[in-house]
mmCIF file of C-alpha atoms in Angstrom:
data_model
loop_
_atom_site.group_PDB
_atom_site.id
_atom_site.type_symbol
_atom_site.label_atom_id
_atom_site.label_comp_id
_atom_site.label_asym_id
_atom_site.label_seq_id
_atom_site.Cartn_x
_atom_site.Cartn_y
_atom_site.Cartn_z
ATOM 1 C CA MET A 1 -8.519 2.422 21.884
ATOM 2 C CA ASN A 2 -10.024 5.731 20.717
ATOM 3 C CA TYR A 3 -9.741 5.723 16.982
ATOM 4 C CA ILE A 4 -9.782 9.625 16.685
ATOM 5 C CA LYS A 5 -7.400 10.207 19.553
ATOM 6 C CA HIS A 6 -4.907 7.620 18.034
ATOM 7 C CA LEU A 7 -4.913 9.312 14.680
ATOM 8 C CA THR A 8 -4.661 12.703 16.185
ATOM 9 C CA GLY A 9 -1.584 11.611 18.092
ATOM 10 C CA PHE A 10 -0.130 10.014 15.140
ATOM 11 C CA PHE A 11 -0.559 13.140 13.012
ATOM 12 C CA GLU A 12 0.852 15.275 15.894
ATOM 13 C CA ARG A 13 4.057 13.257 15.712
ATOM 14 C CA VAL A 14 3.972 13.424 11.875
ATOM 15 C CA ILE A 15 4.100 17.164 12.061
ATOM 16 C CA LYS A 16 7.067 17.127 14.346
ATOM 17 C CA ASP A 17 8.969 14.322 12.455
ATOM 18 C CA ASP A 18 10.728 15.631 9.389
ATOM 19 C CA ARG A 19 12.104 12.290 8.420
ATOM 20 C CA LEU A 20 8.583 11.146 7.305
ATOM 21 C CA ASN A 21 7.270 11.613 3.713
ATOM 22 C CA PRO A 22 3.860 10.942 2.184
ATOM 23 C CA THR A 23 4.720 7.368 1.431
ATOM 24 C CA HIS A 24 5.387 6.724 5.141
ATOM 25 C CA ILE A 25 2.172 8.228 6.123
ATOM 26 C CA SER A 26 0.280 6.321 3.440
ATOM 27 C CA LEU A 27 1.935 2.949 4.543
ATOM 28 C CA TYR A 28 1.153 3.745 8.138
ATOM 29 C CA ILE A 29 -2.427 4.556 7.390
ATOM 30 C CA ALA A 30 -2.788 1.249 5.514
ATOM 31 C CA LEU A 31 -1.210 -0.658 8.547
ATOM 32 C CA PHE A 32 -3.680 1.311 10.837
ATOM 33 C CA GLN A 33 -6.612 0.069 8.810
ATOM 34 C CA TYR A 34 -5.353 -3.649 9.173
ATOM 35 C CA TRP A 35 -5.035 -2.827 12.905
ATOM 36 C CA ASN A 36 -8.600 -1.373 13.041
ATOM 37 C CA VAL A 37 -9.960 -4.390 11.266
ATOM 38 C CA ASN A 38 -8.266 -6.538 13.929
ATOM 39 C CA ARG A 39 -9.851 -4.595 16.711
ATOM 40 C CA PHE A 40 -6.565 -2.859 17.490
ATOM 41 C CA VAL A 41 -4.939 -6.070 18.941
ATOM 42 C CA ASN A 42 -1.124 -6.612 18.441
ATOM 43 C CA PRO A 43 0.455 -8.122 16.508
ATOM 44 C CA ILE A 44 -1.433 -8.076 13.084
ATOM 45 C CA SER A 45 -0.493 -10.400 10.392
ATOM 46 C CA ILE A 46 -0.020 -8.598 6.924
ATOM 47 C CA SER A 47 0.294 -9.410 3.317
ATOM 48 C CA ARG A 48 2.986 -7.182 1.565
ATOM 49 C CA GLY A 49 0.876 -7.139 -1.726
ATOM 50 C CA GLU A 50 -2.340 -6.075 0.135
ATOM 51 C CA VAL A 51 -0.657 -3.282 2.241
ATOM 52 C CA MET A 52 1.056 -2.090 -0.960
ATOM 53 C CA ARG A 53 -2.217 -1.942 -2.872
ATOM 54 C CA ILE A 54 -3.962 -0.124 -0.055
ATOM 55 C CA SER A 55 -1.159 2.302 0.671
ATOM 56 C CA LYS A 56 -0.652 2.718 -3.253
ATOM 57 C CA ILE A 57 3.020 1.886 -3.217
ATOM 58 C CA ALA A 58 4.071 0.202 -6.465
ATOM 59 C CA SER A 59 7.629 -0.518 -5.689
ATOM 60 C CA LYS A 60 8.582 -3.448 -3.303
ATOM 61 C CA ALA A 61 11.884 -1.580 -2.735
ATOM 62 C CA THR A 62 9.984 1.584 -1.540
ATOM 63 C CA TYR A 63 7.593 -0.556 0.662
ATOM 64 C CA HIS A 64 10.566 -2.273 2.358
ATOM 65 C CA LYS A 65 12.434 0.965 2.894
ATOM 66 C CA CYS A 66 9.513 2.728 4.342
ATOM 67 C CA MET A 67 8.467 -0.241 6.512
ATOM 68 C CA LYS A 68 12.011 -0.492 7.894
ATOM 69 C CA GLU A 69 12.166 3.283 8.543
ATOM 70 C CA LEU A 70 8.730 3.285 10.363
ATOM 71 C CA HIS A 71 10.098 0.388 12.407
ATOM 72 C CA SER A 72 13.557 2.210 13.248
ATOM 73 C CA TYR A 73 11.672 5.551 13.979
ATOM 74 C CA GLY A 74 9.384 3.850 16.539
ATOM 75 C CA TYR A 75 5.983 4.056 14.745
ATOM 76 C CA VAL A 76 5.626 0.277 14.310
ATOM 77 C CA ARG A 77 7.539 -2.849 15.336
ATOM 78 C CA TYR A 78 8.020 -4.870 12.181
ATOM 79 C CA ASP A 79 8.864 -8.600 12.238
ATOM 80 C CA PRO A 80 9.183 -9.825 8.575
ATOM 81 C CA SER A 81 8.468 -13.511 8.034
ATOM 82 C CA TYR A 82 10.545 -14.315 5.012
ATOM 83 C CA ASN A 83 8.055 -17.047 4.271
ATOM 84 C CA PRO A 84 5.597 -16.714 1.416
ATOM 85 C CA PHE A 85 2.806 -18.727 3.243
ATOM 86 C CA ARG A 86 2.957 -16.787 6.311
ATOM 87 C CA GLY A 87 2.128 -12.979 6.787
ATOM 88 C CA SER A 88 4.833 -10.688 8.521
ATOM 89 C CA LEU A 89 3.869 -9.430 11.809
ATOM 90 C CA VAL A 90 3.421 -5.849 12.764
ATOM 91 C CA HIS A 91 2.932 -4.302 16.276
ATOM 92 C CA LEU A 92 1.443 -0.801 16.095
ATOM 93 C CA MET A 93 2.183 1.728 18.827
ATOM 94 C CA ASN A 94 -0.814 3.150 20.634
ATOM 95 C CA PHE A 95 -0.595 6.996 20.152
ATOM 96 C CA ASP A 96 -3.776 7.757 22.266
ATOM 97 C CA ASP A 97 -1.871 9.380 25.026
ATOM 98 C CA SER A 98 -4.880 9.258 27.376
ATOM 99 C CA GLU A 99 -4.356 5.449 27.722
ATOM 100 C CA ASN A 100 -0.526 5.691 28.023
ATOM 101 C CA PRO A 101 0.876 7.523 31.012
ATOM 102 C CA PRO A 102 4.637 8.548 30.333
ATOM 103 C CA GLY A 103 7.044 5.614 30.694
ATOM 104 C CA THR A 104 4.729 2.881 29.891
ATOM 105 C CA ASN A 105 5.049 0.390 26.970
ATOM 106 C CA LYS A 106 2.865 1.524 24.060
ATOM 107 C CA PHE A 107 2.566 -1.823 22.373
ATOM 108 C CA LYS A 108 -0.510 -3.955 23.337
ATOM 109 C CA ASN A 109 -0.427 -7.488 22.779
ATOM 110 C CA ARG A 110 -3.271 -10.035 22.119
ATOM 111 C CA THR A 111 -4.267 -10.178 25.791
ATOM 112 C CA GLY A 112 -4.637 -6.572 26.091
ATOM 113 C CA SER A 113 -1.773 -6.158 28.533
ATOM 114 C CA LYS A 114 0.844 -3.525 27.636
ATOM 115 C CA GLN A 115 3.877 -5.920 27.635
ATOM 116 C CA VAL A 116 5.939 -6.614 24.647
ATOM 117 C CA PRO A 117 4.609 -9.796 23.010
ATOM 118 C CA ASP A 118 6.558 -13.191 23.580
ATOM 119 C CA GLN A 119 8.765 -14.575 20.893
ATOM 120 C CA LEU A 120 7.204 -15.211 17.501
ATOM 121 C CA GLN A 121 6.305 -18.476 16.189
ATOM 122 C CA THR A 122 9.005 -20.949 15.077
ATOM 123 C CA SER A 123 8.890 -22.672 11.685
ATOM 124 C CA ASP A 124 7.497 -25.937 13.106
ATOM 125 C CA GLU A 125 4.350 -24.230 14.524
ATOM 126 C CA GLN A 126 1.354 -23.519 12.402
ATOM 127 C CA ALA A 127 1.755 -20.575 9.958
ATOM 128 C CA LEU A 128 -0.216 -17.460 10.585
ATOM 129 C CA VAL A 129 -2.491 -16.358 7.650
ATOM 130 C CA PRO A 130 -2.935 -12.609 6.880
ATOM 131 C CA SER A 131 -6.207 -11.615 8.495
ATOM 132 C CA ILE A 132 -7.194 -9.082 5.970
ATOM 133 C CA ASN A 133 -6.783 -11.597 3.019
ATOM 134 C CA SER A 134 -9.748 -13.794 4.302
ATOM 135 C CA SER A 135 -12.348 -12.334 1.740
ATOM 136 C CA ASN A 136 -15.960 -12.679 2.858
ATOM 137 C CA ASN A 137 -18.114 -14.939 0.745
ATOM 138 C CA THR A 138 -20.322 -11.903 -0.544
ATOM 139 C CA ASN A 139 -17.267 -10.448 -2.271
ATOM 140 C CA ILE A 140 -16.121 -13.846 -3.804
ATOM 141 C CA SER A 141 -19.723 -14.643 -5.074
ATOM 142 C CA ASN A 142 -20.076 -11.098 -6.537
ATOM 143 C CA ASP A 143 -16.738 -11.340 -8.264
ATOM 144 C CA SER A 144 -17.674 -14.899 -9.772
ATOM 145 C CA ASN A 145 -21.070 -13.536 -10.643
ATOM 146 C CA LYS A 146 -19.617 -10.616 -12.502
ATOM 147 C CA ASN A 147 -17.115 -12.981 -14.298
ATOM 148 C CA GLU A 148 -20.028 -15.326 -15.360
ATOM 149 C CA ILE A 149 -22.000 -12.355 -16.810
ATOM 150 C CA GLU A 150 -19.025 -11.154 -18.626
ATOM 151 C CA ILE A 151 -18.505 -14.568 -20.151
ATOM 152 C CA LYS A 152 -22.172 -14.744 -21.064
ATOM 153 C CA VAL A 153 -22.148 -11.435 -22.720
ATOM 154 C CA LEU A 154 -18.950 -12.410 -24.823
ATOM 155 C CA LYS A 155 -20.632 -15.681 -25.767
ATOM 156 C CA ARG A 156 -23.788 -13.821 -26.844
ATOM 157 C CA LYS A 157 -21.820 -11.356 -28.989
ATOM 158 C CA ILE A 158 -19.924 -14.270 -30.760
ATOM 159 C CA ALA A 159 -23.242 -16.149 -31.335
ATOM 160 C CA VAL A 160 -24.911 -13.149 -32.676
ATOM 161 C CA GLY A 161 -21.821 -12.255 -34.794
ATOM 162 C CA ASN A 162 -21.687 -15.774 -36.321
ATOM 163 C CA GLU A 163 -25.431 -15.426 -37.189
ATOM 164 C CA HIS A 164 -24.996 -12.160 -39.202
ATOM 165 C CA LYS A 165 -21.907 -12.994 -40.835
ATOM 166 C CA ASN A 166 -21.601 -9.286 -41.587
ATOM 167 C CA TYR A 167 -19.343 -8.178 -38.629
ATOM 168 C CA ASN A 168 -19.565 -4.480 -39.384
ATOM 169 C CA GLU A 169 -23.288 -4.494 -38.296
ATOM 170 C CA PRO A 170 -23.918 -3.289 -34.742
ATOM 171 C CA LEU A 171 -24.953 -5.979 -32.307
#
């Protein structure tokens, strides 16, 4: 997958497609980032909240409308999970035309072949976890360290304030 050729192919289609608005493009770019993080393997498992945050879409209705439209316009294949513990699956089309001769399927599955992936998991199988939600330990420890520091600063301000009894004095 050539990152630049894919984005160039996508934007060439955007220019020609009058149905798309900036929200569609923002949503697609957020999905593309998920796909990039997953090394361009289909399908990707997504979390609605994370994709909305990345694409700067504030309304669930707008998110679902744009996602369904991207699906119906052929930019992605969207398989919603309807399960709060399992991410929805999205298959992104490969817009790098150098890898796709005319008439071939542009969705690549996990094995790298250009076939449409098999049926999705059933409810008795293990749930998929959105891959982008697995925060690395560095971010978690940085966030907890930041919270601990903020708590210590607040405790110090309270302690200093109680010592002086004159709350109008600067700390």
